[in-house]
């Protein structure tokens, strides 16, 4: 199995996340991947997928993923039925971090209990 085949799901994920300036080469049994993720969250998703396949310290892949927008952790488009608590749980693992998301979006949110589908929220770096 080639390294590209082994890590194909990582490459597919990178494509679905619209990783920019991406390149993939294989040298001496090591897959070399580079590109630019939109946010730190997207970079983390890629690394989680790499570790899922190759373990915590994979020696058969070298990934150089940079982040285009380091001012935020992510930009989230609200889906129907979501709350700030659910969004905070998804990104931070802690629903109570909804307060930080609310504080980062007071320009468009006046009440943490009132968010609407299609609003784009800043998920701040914590």
PDB file of C-alpha atoms in Angstrom:
ATOM      1  CA  UNK A   1       0.000   0.000   0.000  1.00  0.00           C
ATOM      2  CA  UNK A   2       1.340   3.409  -0.908  1.00  0.00           C
ATOM      3  CA  UNK A   3       1.365   6.143   1.705  1.00  0.00           C
ATOM      4  CA  UNK A   4      -1.001   8.151  -0.495  1.00  0.00           C
ATOM      5  CA  UNK A   5      -3.487   5.271  -0.417  1.00  0.00           C
ATOM      6  CA  UNK A   6      -3.068   4.864   3.355  1.00  0.00           C
ATOM      7  CA  UNK A   7      -3.810   8.552   3.962  1.00  0.00           C
ATOM      8  CA  UNK A   8      -6.391   9.011   1.185  1.00  0.00           C
ATOM      9  CA  UNK A   9      -9.109   9.907   3.715  1.00  0.00           C
ATOM     10  CA  UNK A  10      -6.877  12.761   4.974  1.00  0.00           C
ATOM     11  CA  UNK A  11      -6.449  14.017   1.415  1.00  0.00           C
ATOM     12  CA  UNK A  12     -10.201  13.750   0.819  1.00  0.00           C
ATOM     13  CA  UNK A  13     -10.870  15.677   4.028  1.00  0.00           C
ATOM     14  CA  UNK A  14      -8.418  18.382   2.936  1.00  0.00           C
ATOM     15  CA  UNK A  15     -10.274  18.682  -0.338  1.00  0.00           C
ATOM     16  CA  UNK A  16     -13.669  18.930   1.390  1.00  0.00           C
ATOM     17  CA  UNK A  17     -12.276  21.637   3.709  1.00  0.00           C
ATOM     18  CA  UNK A  18     -11.022  23.513   0.642  1.00  0.00           C
ATOM     19  CA  UNK A  19      -7.394  23.547   1.803  1.00  0.00           C
ATOM     20  CA  UNK A  20      -5.570  26.115  -0.333  1.00  0.00           C
ATOM     21  CA  UNK A  21      -2.170  25.804  -2.046  1.00  0.00           C
ATOM     22  CA  UNK A  22      -2.140  22.091  -1.335  1.00  0.00           C
ATOM     23  CA  UNK A  23       0.514  19.715  -2.546  1.00  0.00           C
ATOM     24  CA  UNK A  24       1.149  16.029  -1.949  1.00  0.00           C
ATOM     25  CA  UNK A  25       4.377  14.182  -2.725  1.00  0.00           C
ATOM     26  CA  UNK A  26       5.806  10.860  -1.634  1.00  0.00           C
ATOM     27  CA  UNK A  27       9.520  10.409  -0.991  1.00  0.00           C
ATOM     28  CA  UNK A  28      11.225   7.343   0.478  1.00  0.00           C
ATOM     29  CA  UNK A  29       7.982   5.995   1.906  1.00  0.00           C
ATOM     30  CA  UNK A  30       7.015   9.308   3.534  1.00  0.00           C
ATOM     31  CA  UNK A  31       3.977  11.254   2.385  1.00  0.00           C
ATOM     32  CA  UNK A  32       4.622  15.007   2.373  1.00  0.00           C
ATOM     33  CA  UNK A  33       1.507  17.142   2.561  1.00  0.00           C
ATOM     34  CA  UNK A  34       1.293  20.909   2.683  1.00  0.00           C
ATOM     35  CA  UNK A  35      -1.427  23.482   2.408  1.00  0.00           C
ATOM     36  CA  UNK A  36      -3.288  26.293   4.107  1.00  0.00           C
ATOM     37  CA  UNK A  37      -6.398  25.713   6.217  1.00  0.00           C
ATOM     38  CA  UNK A  38      -8.874  28.553   6.654  1.00  0.00           C
ATOM     39  CA  UNK A  39      -8.874  28.332  10.468  1.00  0.00           C
ATOM     40  CA  UNK A  40      -7.127  26.583  13.357  1.00  0.00           C
ATOM     41  CA  UNK A  41     -10.211  24.394  13.821  1.00  0.00           C
ATOM     42  CA  UNK A  42      -9.866  23.032  10.271  1.00  0.00           C
ATOM     43  CA  UNK A  43      -6.151  22.412  10.819  1.00  0.00           C
ATOM     44  CA  UNK A  44      -7.006  20.493  14.007  1.00  0.00           C
ATOM     45  CA  UNK A  45      -9.559  18.359  12.147  1.00  0.00           C
ATOM     46  CA  UNK A  46      -6.873  17.391   9.625  1.00  0.00           C
ATOM     47  CA  UNK A  47      -4.375  16.516  12.352  1.00  0.00           C
ATOM     48  CA  UNK A  48      -6.998  14.455  14.181  1.00  0.00           C
ATOM     49  CA  UNK A  49      -7.563  12.465  10.973  1.00  0.00           C
ATOM     50  CA  UNK A  50      -3.798  11.992  10.466  1.00  0.00           C
ATOM     51  CA  UNK A  51      -3.435  10.696  14.041  1.00  0.00           C
ATOM     52  CA  UNK A  52      -6.470   8.433  13.624  1.00  0.00           C
ATOM     53  CA  UNK A  53      -4.669   6.681  10.753  1.00  0.00           C
ATOM     54  CA  UNK A  54      -1.001   6.958  11.737  1.00  0.00           C
ATOM     55  CA  UNK A  55      -1.063   7.188  15.531  1.00  0.00           C
ATOM     56  CA  UNK A  56      -0.015  10.100  17.749  1.00  0.00           C
ATOM     57  CA  UNK A  57       3.453  10.455  16.182  1.00  0.00           C
ATOM     58  CA  UNK A  58       3.244   9.079  12.650  1.00  0.00           C
ATOM     59  CA  UNK A  59       6.632   8.682  10.956  1.00  0.00           C
ATOM     60  CA  UNK A  60       5.253   7.998   7.472  1.00  0.00           C
ATOM     61  CA  UNK A  61       3.658  11.414   6.924  1.00  0.00           C
ATOM     62  CA  UNK A  62       4.957  14.961   7.212  1.00  0.00           C
ATOM     63  CA  UNK A  63       2.252  17.614   7.161  1.00  0.00           C
ATOM     64  CA  UNK A  64       2.950  21.322   6.934  1.00  0.00           C
ATOM     65  CA  UNK A  65      -0.466  22.898   7.375  1.00  0.00           C
ATOM     66  CA  UNK A  66      -0.600  26.645   7.928  1.00  0.00           C
ATOM     67  CA  UNK A  67      -3.613  28.733   8.941  1.00  0.00           C
ATOM     68  CA  UNK A  68      -4.935  31.599   6.790  1.00  0.00           C
ATOM     69  CA  UNK A  69      -6.965  33.355   9.517  1.00  0.00           C
ATOM     70  CA  UNK A  70      -5.353  33.119  12.949  1.00  0.00           C
ATOM     71  CA  UNK A  71      -7.583  35.862  14.399  1.00  0.00           C
ATOM     72  CA  UNK A  72     -10.376  33.319  15.063  1.00  0.00           C
ATOM     73  CA  UNK A  73     -10.596  29.641  15.950  1.00  0.00           C
ATOM     74  CA  UNK A  74     -13.333  29.152  13.358  1.00  0.00           C
ATOM     75  CA  UNK A  75     -16.266  30.828  11.638  1.00  0.00           C
ATOM     76  CA  UNK A  76     -19.480  28.882  12.174  1.00  0.00           C
ATOM     77  CA  UNK A  77     -22.683  29.191  10.167  1.00  0.00           C
ATOM     78  CA  UNK A  78     -25.642  28.511  12.458  1.00  0.00           C
ATOM     79  CA  UNK A  79     -27.870  25.580  11.533  1.00  0.00           C
ATOM     80  CA  UNK A  80     -31.525  25.217  12.491  1.00  0.00           C
ATOM     81  CA  UNK A  81     -31.950  23.959  16.049  1.00  0.00           C
ATOM     82  CA  UNK A  82     -28.496  24.976  17.264  1.00  0.00           C
ATOM     83  CA  UNK A  83     -27.847  26.899  20.467  1.00  0.00           C
ATOM     84  CA  UNK A  84     -24.711  28.688  21.592  1.00  0.00           C
ATOM     85  CA  UNK A  85     -24.293  25.927  24.180  1.00  0.00           C
ATOM     86  CA  UNK A  86     -24.371  23.189  21.523  1.00  0.00           C
ATOM     87  CA  UNK A  87     -21.933  25.141  19.376  1.00  0.00           C
ATOM     88  CA  UNK A  88     -19.580  25.678  22.337  1.00  0.00           C
ATOM     89  CA  UNK A  89     -19.761  21.960  23.193  1.00  0.00           C
ATOM     90  CA  UNK A  90     -18.835  21.087  19.596  1.00  0.00           C
ATOM     91  CA  UNK A  91     -15.804  23.372  19.365  1.00  0.00           C
ATOM     92  CA  UNK A  92     -14.537  23.423  22.957  1.00  0.00           C
ATOM     93  CA  UNK A  93     -16.062  20.336  24.579  1.00  0.00           C
ATOM     94  CA  UNK A  94     -17.755  22.600  27.151  1.00  0.00           C
ATOM     95  CA  UNK A  95     -21.247  24.038  26.676  1.00  0.00           C
ATOM     96  CA  UNK A  96     -20.556  26.757  29.272  1.00  0.00           C
ATOM     97  CA  UNK A  97     -18.047  28.361  26.898  1.00  0.00           C
ATOM     98  CA  UNK A  98     -21.104  29.751  25.080  1.00  0.00           C
ATOM     99  CA  UNK A  99     -20.407  32.999  26.961  1.00  0.00           C
ATOM    100  CA  UNK A 100     -17.115  33.437  25.089  1.00  0.00           C
ATOM    101  CA  UNK A 101     -18.834  32.862  21.752  1.00  0.00           C
ATOM    102  CA  UNK A 102     -21.547  35.354  22.677  1.00  0.00           C
ATOM    103  CA  UNK A 103     -18.954  37.947  23.759  1.00  0.00           C
ATOM    104  CA  UNK A 104     -17.114  37.571  20.440  1.00  0.00           C
ATOM    105  CA  UNK A 105     -20.338  38.211  18.502  1.00  0.00           C
ATOM    106  CA  UNK A 106     -22.060  41.059  20.342  1.00  0.00           C
ATOM    107  CA  UNK A 107     -22.000  43.036  17.098  1.00  0.00           C
ATOM    108  CA  UNK A 108     -24.688  40.692  15.703  1.00  0.00           C
ATOM    109  CA  UNK A 109     -26.090  39.043  18.859  1.00  0.00           C
ATOM    110  CA  UNK A 110     -28.002  40.930  21.525  1.00  0.00           C
ATOM    111  CA  UNK A 111     -29.204  37.904  23.501  1.00  0.00           C
ATOM    112  CA  UNK A 112     -27.338  34.567  23.871  1.00  0.00           C
ATOM    113  CA  UNK A 113     -30.675  32.721  23.622  1.00  0.00           C
ATOM    114  CA  UNK A 114     -31.532  34.205  20.225  1.00  0.00           C
ATOM    115  CA  UNK A 115     -29.470  32.942  17.318  1.00  0.00           C
ATOM    116  CA  UNK A 116     -30.789  32.250  13.847  1.00  0.00           C
ATOM    117  CA  UNK A 117     -29.947  29.897  10.987  1.00  0.00           C
ATOM    118  CA  UNK A 118     -27.398  31.228   8.499  1.00  0.00           C
ATOM    119  CA  UNK A 119     -25.831  33.701  10.952  1.00  0.00           C
ATOM    120  CA  UNK A 120     -22.050  33.487  10.760  1.00  0.00           C
ATOM    121  CA  UNK A 121     -20.541  33.440  14.229  1.00  0.00           C
ATOM    122  CA  UNK A 122     -16.941  33.944  15.202  1.00  0.00           C
ATOM    123  CA  UNK A 123     -15.648  31.080  17.334  1.00  0.00           C
ATOM    124  CA  UNK A 124     -12.857  32.816  19.261  1.00  0.00           C
ATOM    125  CA  UNK A 125      -9.429  31.454  20.092  1.00  0.00           C
ATOM    126  CA  UNK A 126      -9.459  30.528  23.791  1.00  0.00           C
TER     127      UNK A 126
END
